[in-house]
């Protein structure tokens, strides 16, 4: 009976850990090396392909920001590689630069303006080694970016990992709002990416699912309702 009770407690704790974040966002209000969100996943297999999508608004995978300096949008590290998947804005080059297995595939000349919501998706497949950025539902050029991701991933929003799960630089931190973060263990179709960008119904991530998010917020991070106007458009 004791073993059964312990198992039930563990199951309830696990179920309670996942939160439906639909209609909500993370707000990172200040430059710091302590504010971050750790995304937990039970997925421990090697990645031979993936897709990561988010929206952001920065003051920047959907996000909103007004930052004009370097900043990290999504950081996935493995025990062997701190930059297995890093979505990063390089201010000196004016590039939105996914790093896949430490290989930069930068994209410039994008309408990545501050104080506006942007949808960003990144795909990669080990069969070809090709990675690709989708910016606000539009595909960018495919570029070569390496091999399989191995080991349990450490996934962090708001900071770049300079080592596995730690060592953050305030000057690379994200300041703004972020929502609708999803990750899949395969390339989703262009149609699904466009549905995501247009906020239509799409298949949620099987690695990270915003509607069942297991996370731990640390430091000065807030969970807030998305700001939606009468026409259902996200507002500043």
Short mmCIF file of C-alpha atoms in Angstrom, two decimals:
data_model
loop_
_atom_site.label_atom_id
_atom_site.label_comp_id
_atom_site.label_asym_id
_atom_site.label_seq_id
_atom_site.Cartn_x
_atom_site.Cartn_y
_atom_site.Cartn_z
CA UNK A 1 0.00 0.00 0.00
CA UNK A 2 2.86 2.37 0.80
CA UNK A 3 4.43 1.71 -2.64
CA UNK A 4 1.07 2.33 -4.32
CA UNK A 5 0.63 5.61 -2.42
CA UNK A 6 4.12 6.78 -3.41
CA UNK A 7 3.42 5.95 -7.07
CA UNK A 8 0.14 7.87 -6.95
CA UNK A 9 1.85 10.90 -5.41
CA UNK A 10 4.52 10.77 -8.12
CA UNK A 11 1.89 10.57 -10.86
CA UNK A 12 -0.08 13.49 -9.40
CA UNK A 13 3.12 15.55 -9.05
CA UNK A 14 4.07 14.84 -12.66
CA UNK A 15 0.61 15.72 -13.93
CA UNK A 16 0.57 18.94 -11.91
CA UNK A 17 3.95 19.97 -13.33
CA UNK A 18 2.53 20.53 -16.82
CA UNK A 19 0.53 23.76 -17.22
CA UNK A 20 -1.73 24.83 -20.06
CA UNK A 21 -0.17 28.14 -21.13
CA UNK A 22 -2.70 28.86 -23.88
CA UNK A 23 -3.42 32.59 -23.92
CA UNK A 24 -0.42 33.32 -21.68
CA UNK A 25 3.10 34.61 -22.16
CA UNK A 26 6.39 34.89 -20.31
CA UNK A 27 7.48 38.47 -19.61
CA UNK A 28 11.20 39.14 -19.08
CA UNK A 29 11.22 42.79 -17.90
CA UNK A 30 14.91 43.56 -17.36
CA UNK A 31 18.47 42.81 -18.41
CA UNK A 32 19.91 40.25 -16.01
CA UNK A 33 21.76 36.94 -15.93
CA UNK A 34 19.32 35.38 -13.46
CA UNK A 35 15.91 35.59 -15.18
CA UNK A 36 15.16 32.46 -17.21
CA UNK A 37 12.67 29.68 -17.85
CA UNK A 38 13.79 26.06 -17.87
CA UNK A 39 11.64 23.84 -20.10
CA UNK A 40 11.52 20.24 -18.94
CA UNK A 41 10.93 17.30 -21.27
CA UNK A 42 10.93 13.54 -20.82
CA UNK A 43 12.36 13.26 -24.34
CA UNK A 44 15.84 11.74 -24.08
CA UNK A 45 16.32 10.09 -27.48
CA UNK A 46 18.78 11.44 -30.04
CA UNK A 47 17.35 14.07 -32.36
CA UNK A 48 17.76 13.21 -36.04
CA UNK A 49 15.45 16.10 -36.96
CA UNK A 50 13.54 18.86 -35.19
CA UNK A 51 11.40 21.96 -35.53
CA UNK A 52 11.31 24.77 -32.95
CA UNK A 53 8.70 27.54 -33.13
CA UNK A 54 8.04 30.49 -30.85
CA UNK A 55 6.59 33.99 -30.89
CA UNK A 56 8.27 36.95 -29.30
CA UNK A 57 8.03 40.65 -28.75
CA UNK A 58 11.21 42.26 -27.47
CA UNK A 59 11.62 45.62 -25.95
CA UNK A 60 11.97 39.62 -29.23
CA UNK A 61 9.93 31.96 -30.92
CA UNK A 62 6.44 34.20 -30.84
CA UNK A 63 8.21 37.16 -29.26
CA UNK A 64 8.15 40.93 -28.77
CA UNK A 65 11.17 43.08 -27.88
CA UNK A 66 12.84 46.44 -28.37
CA UNK A 67 16.35 45.08 -27.85
CA UNK A 68 19.02 46.30 -30.26
CA UNK A 69 21.88 44.34 -28.68
CA UNK A 70 22.75 40.63 -28.89
CA UNK A 71 20.13 38.38 -27.32
CA UNK A 72 19.18 34.72 -27.07
CA UNK A 73 15.70 33.60 -28.12
CA UNK A 74 16.01 29.84 -27.51
CA UNK A 75 18.88 27.80 -26.08
CA UNK A 76 19.16 24.00 -26.19
CA UNK A 77 22.37 22.49 -24.87
CA UNK A 78 23.48 18.88 -24.62
CA UNK A 79 26.14 17.51 -22.26
CA UNK A 80 28.57 17.57 -25.21
CA UNK A 81 27.63 20.88 -26.85
CA UNK A 82 26.40 24.17 -25.35
CA UNK A 83 25.00 25.36 -28.69
CA UNK A 84 23.18 22.33 -30.06
CA UNK A 85 20.27 24.61 -30.94
CA UNK A 86 20.66 28.33 -30.27
CA UNK A 87 18.38 30.94 -31.83
CA UNK A 88 20.29 34.19 -31.42
CA UNK A 89 20.21 37.79 -32.63
CA UNK A 90 23.69 39.08 -33.53
CA UNK A 91 23.48 42.88 -33.36
CA UNK A 92 26.95 43.51 -34.84
CA UNK A 93 26.06 41.59 -38.02
CA UNK A 94 22.33 42.42 -37.86
CA UNK A 95 21.62 38.70 -38.27
CA UNK A 96 18.96 36.43 -36.87
CA UNK A 97 21.32 33.52 -36.42
CA UNK A 98 20.31 29.96 -35.58
CA UNK A 99 23.29 27.95 -34.36
CA UNK A 100 22.87 24.23 -35.05
CA UNK A 101 25.61 22.06 -33.48
CA UNK A 102 27.74 25.22 -33.08
CA UNK A 103 27.38 26.04 -36.79
CA UNK A 104 25.91 29.48 -37.47
CA UNK A 105 23.35 29.78 -40.27
CA UNK A 106 22.73 33.52 -40.16
CA UNK A 107 19.99 35.46 -41.94
CA UNK A 108 20.11 39.19 -42.55
CA UNK A 109 17.81 41.73 -44.21
CA UNK A 110 14.82 40.56 -42.15
CA UNK A 111 12.08 42.87 -40.94
CA UNK A 112 13.04 42.10 -37.34
CA UNK A 113 11.80 45.38 -35.93
CA UNK A 114 11.41 46.08 -32.19
CA UNK A 115 8.10 46.29 -30.33
CA UNK A 116 6.33 44.00 -32.77
CA UNK A 117 5.32 40.35 -32.46
CA UNK A 118 7.33 37.94 -34.61
CA UNK A 119 6.88 34.23 -35.28
CA UNK A 120 10.14 32.31 -35.70
CA UNK A 121 10.50 28.65 -36.65
CA UNK A 122 13.73 26.71 -37.19
CA UNK A 123 13.91 23.28 -38.82
CA UNK A 124 16.74 20.79 -39.30
CA UNK A 125 17.11 17.22 -40.62
CA UNK A 126 20.16 14.97 -40.17
CA UNK A 127 19.49 13.10 -43.44
CA UNK A 128 20.55 16.17 -45.40
CA UNK A 129 22.19 18.24 -42.63
CA UNK A 130 20.11 21.20 -43.81
CA UNK A 131 18.68 23.80 -41.46
CA UNK A 132 16.16 26.50 -42.30
CA UNK A 133 14.63 29.56 -40.68
CA UNK A 134 11.00 30.55 -41.19
CA UNK A 135 10.35 34.19 -40.30
CA UNK A 136 6.73 35.26 -39.81
CA UNK A 137 5.60 32.28 -41.89
CA UNK A 138 8.00 32.86 -44.79
CA UNK A 139 10.85 30.40 -45.60
CA UNK A 140 14.48 31.51 -45.77
CA UNK A 141 17.28 29.74 -47.67
CA UNK A 142 18.23 26.26 -46.46
CA UNK A 143 21.80 25.98 -45.14
CA UNK A 144 24.05 23.09 -44.06
CA UNK A 145 24.41 22.61 -40.32
CA UNK A 146 25.79 19.28 -39.13
CA UNK A 147 24.71 16.09 -37.40
CA UNK A 148 22.57 14.35 -34.74
CA UNK A 149 21.86 15.81 -31.26
CA UNK A 150 22.69 13.33 -28.49
CA UNK A 151 22.02 13.33 -24.74
CA UNK A 152 19.31 14.79 -22.51
CA UNK A 153 18.62 18.36 -23.65
CA UNK A 154 18.78 21.39 -21.36
CA UNK A 155 16.29 23.88 -22.81
CA UNK A 156 16.24 27.49 -21.57
CA UNK A 157 14.33 30.62 -22.57
CA UNK A 158 15.67 34.08 -21.74
CA UNK A 159 19.38 33.24 -21.51
CA UNK A 160 22.14 31.66 -23.59
CA UNK A 161 23.84 28.66 -21.98
CA UNK A 162 27.62 29.00 -22.02
CA UNK A 163 27.75 25.56 -20.43
CA UNK A 164 25.17 22.81 -19.95
CA UNK A 165 22.34 24.40 -17.95
CA UNK A 166 24.36 27.33 -16.57
CA UNK A 167 26.79 30.26 -17.08
CA UNK A 168 24.68 33.13 -18.40
CA UNK A 169 25.63 36.62 -19.63
CA UNK A 170 23.24 39.50 -18.91
CA UNK A 171 24.36 41.22 -22.13
CA UNK A 172 22.91 38.28 -24.10
CA UNK A 173 19.68 37.99 -22.12
CA UNK A 174 16.23 38.39 -23.63
CA UNK A 175 14.06 41.32 -22.54
CA UNK A 176 10.47 41.28 -23.77
CA UNK A 177 7.58 38.83 -24.06
CA UNK A 178 7.52 35.30 -25.41
CA UNK A 179 4.70 32.84 -26.07
CA UNK A 180 3.58 29.73 -27.99
CA UNK A 181 6.84 27.80 -27.70
CA UNK A 182 6.69 24.37 -29.35
CA UNK A 183 9.28 21.78 -30.35
CA UNK A 184 8.89 18.65 -32.46
CA UNK A 185 11.27 15.72 -33.04
CA UNK A 186 10.77 16.02 -36.81
CA UNK A 187 10.41 18.62 -39.53
CA UNK A 188 6.83 19.79 -39.60
CA UNK A 189 5.33 20.67 -42.98
CA UNK A 190 5.41 24.16 -44.50
CA UNK A 191 1.62 24.18 -44.17
CA UNK A 192 1.86 23.53 -40.41
CA UNK A 193 4.45 26.30 -40.03
CA UNK A 194 2.19 28.76 -41.84
CA UNK A 195 -0.75 27.71 -39.66
CA UNK A 196 1.42 28.36 -36.60
CA UNK A 197 2.48 31.80 -37.89
CA UNK A 198 -1.13 32.76 -38.62
CA UNK A 199 -2.29 31.45 -35.22
CA UNK A 200 -4.56 28.84 -36.78
CA UNK A 201 -5.07 25.28 -35.51
CA UNK A 202 -1.87 23.20 -35.81
CA UNK A 203 -0.44 19.99 -34.36
CA UNK A 204 1.32 20.90 -31.08
CA UNK A 205 4.92 19.96 -30.33
CA UNK A 206 5.66 16.45 -29.06
CA UNK A 207 8.88 17.52 -27.29
CA UNK A 208 7.71 20.92 -25.97
CA UNK A 209 3.99 21.74 -25.99
CA UNK A 210 2.84 25.20 -24.87
CA UNK A 211 -0.57 23.77 -23.95
CA UNK A 212 1.06 21.26 -21.57
CA UNK A 213 4.24 23.03 -20.50
CA UNK A 214 6.48 21.61 -17.79
CA UNK A 215 8.65 24.56 -16.79
CA UNK A 216 10.46 26.30 -13.96
CA UNK A 217 10.72 30.10 -14.00
CA UNK A 218 13.71 31.55 -12.16
CA UNK A 219 14.48 35.15 -11.27
CA UNK A 220 12.39 38.10 -12.43
CA UNK A 221 10.08 36.37 -14.94
CA UNK A 222 6.30 36.79 -15.01
CA UNK A 223 3.53 34.60 -16.42
CA UNK A 224 0.88 36.97 -17.81
CA UNK A 225 -2.14 36.85 -20.09
CA UNK A 226 -1.42 37.77 -23.70
CA UNK A 227 -2.57 41.26 -24.58
CA UNK A 228 -5.28 40.78 -27.19
CA UNK A 229 -7.38 43.55 -28.72
CA UNK A 230 -10.94 43.45 -30.02
CA UNK A 231 -9.79 42.11 -33.39
CA UNK A 232 -7.86 39.25 -31.68
CA UNK A 233 -4.49 40.72 -32.64
CA UNK A 234 -1.76 40.68 -29.99
CA UNK A 235 -1.05 44.19 -28.80
CA UNK A 236 1.95 45.89 -27.23
#
